Amino acid sequence: MAKRRPSGDGMVRKREDGRWEGRIVVGHKNNGNPIYRYVLAKTQAELTQKLHDIIETYRDADLSEECNMLLNEWLEKWINEYITCYVRPNTLFSYTAMIKNQINPHLGNCPLSALTTQEIQKFYNTIKKNGRVKSDKKHGTELADSMARKVHLMLHEALDMAVKQRLLVSNPTNGTTLPKNNYAPKQILNDEQLDKFMNQIRQDEKWHDFFYTEITTGLRKGEICGLRWEDFDENRGTLKIKRSIGKTINGVMLIGEAKTETGSREILLPPSTADLLRQRKVNSHSEWIFPDLRDIEKPMNPQCAYGRLKTILKQAGLPSIRFHDLRHTFATHAVSGGVDAKTLSGILGHANASFTLDTYTHVTTDMQKNAARIVGNFMDEIIGGVENG
């Protein structure tokens, strides 16, 4: 085996064309031979400066033989060897689609060693302006800000692993500028609207139990569709959240684990919801609490539930909110009703209470009035006490 030369070791020479060439060792092949990086300059002084810069860039680096593989090769390796067993099917499908539709057309044939922050930034700018795969007159070609951020987060994660595997010295996605999160504003059903919603679902025998359970638990769409009777403890009135139903791809419905580690949880149901499920179980012939209406061997399709929600809202004369806004409605009313953030974060499956408050609570007019009343009462007591004194 060849003797390993230390990283940073290099040489300088003047080429026949009159230019100066320098090289340094940045890693080693499997047989011990060095891997070089080269720089060229018109003068020796200019070369010295360039060598200084490249030495700083590769300081303490010891890249492996695969450092020159193409980005598309690395992403395929990353998917198959590092994450395929550790992410949900939905996430894996999303990553694969982003690699195929956004990354590979622009950067797939670029060697890892040639990736720079400037190249990554140029890529982000390009897909932001013209990154939609299926464009039409309604949507155009511009990629949503949230989607551009998802591409970045995935690419950042993949290249972080490349750094750990000695394929890169540093992650070139660091230092890039991304569009801000531009999510649609969250909406809730206020007290009057919630009454209308509940009255409307009472008239819908097939869907009443589903939406009553949703509005009293705040489960994610995939979570409520993925409930099995084995998850329901009718004696204790509890429900275990262990899985989520995802997209249907090529006719196959994806069923995965809960969204996060904290997403896998057990919640204590409101008495009315526990009673509703006990009664529902008596007449159930499916393993699923809410099976597909046409095939009880399958769970409810989340898209079907979303479509039914839109119908119910329209029938009740209510705003066309998203399914996730039912979760937001539950959380906001729970807080305004006195449920503390720590308890609520456990019900919703969040890692901490601060995230729950930041993400799922909304200051309603009723909450503002209540706060004003409380402040007014104790200020009156203070002022009154001073005047009487």
Short mmCIF file of C-alpha atoms in Angstrom, two decimals, residues 181-190 193 259 319-332 348 350 354-364:
data_model
loop_
_atom_site.label_atom_id
_atom_site.label_comp_id
_atom_site.label_asym_id
_atom_site.label_seq_id
_atom_site.Cartn_x
_atom_site.Cartn_y
_atom_site.Cartn_z
CA ASN A 181 -42.11 30.47 5.20
CA ASN A 182 -45.24 31.68 3.48
CA TYR A 183 -47.93 29.40 4.86
CA ALA A 184 -51.58 30.20 4.38
CA PRO A 185 -52.96 31.96 7.46
CA LYS A 186 -54.46 29.64 10.05
CA GLN A 187 -58.21 29.86 10.54
CA ILE A 188 -60.51 28.70 13.28
CA LEU A 189 -64.22 28.27 13.68
CA ASN A 190 -65.43 30.68 16.35
CA GLN A 193 -69.41 28.85 13.53
CA LYS A 259 -45.29 11.73 12.40
CA PRO A 319 -65.72 29.47 5.40
CA SER A 320 -63.85 26.89 3.30
CA ILE A 321 -61.14 26.12 5.86
CA ARG A 322 -58.51 23.39 5.56
CA PHE A 323 -58.74 20.09 7.41
CA HIS A 324 -55.76 21.11 9.55
CA ASP A 325 -57.75 24.15 10.68
CA LEU A 326 -60.05 21.78 12.60
CA ARG A 327 -56.96 20.87 14.64
CA HIS A 328 -56.22 24.54 15.02
CA THR A 329 -59.81 25.17 16.11
CA PHE A 330 -59.59 22.44 18.74
CA ALA A 331 -56.30 23.78 20.14
CA THR A 332 -57.46 27.40 20.28
CA LEU A 348 -51.45 17.26 20.01
CA HIS A 350 -45.79 18.19 20.10
CA SER A 354 -43.80 26.57 23.46
CA PHE A 355 -44.20 25.07 19.99
CA THR A 356 -47.87 24.41 20.72
CA LEU A 357 -48.48 27.99 21.77
CA ASP A 358 -46.54 29.44 18.83
CA THR A 359 -48.17 27.21 16.22
CA TYR A 360 -51.70 26.31 17.22
CA THR A 361 -53.16 29.08 19.33
CA HIS A 362 -54.98 32.05 17.98
CA VAL A 363 -56.04 35.17 19.88
CA THR A 364 -59.75 35.35 19.33
#
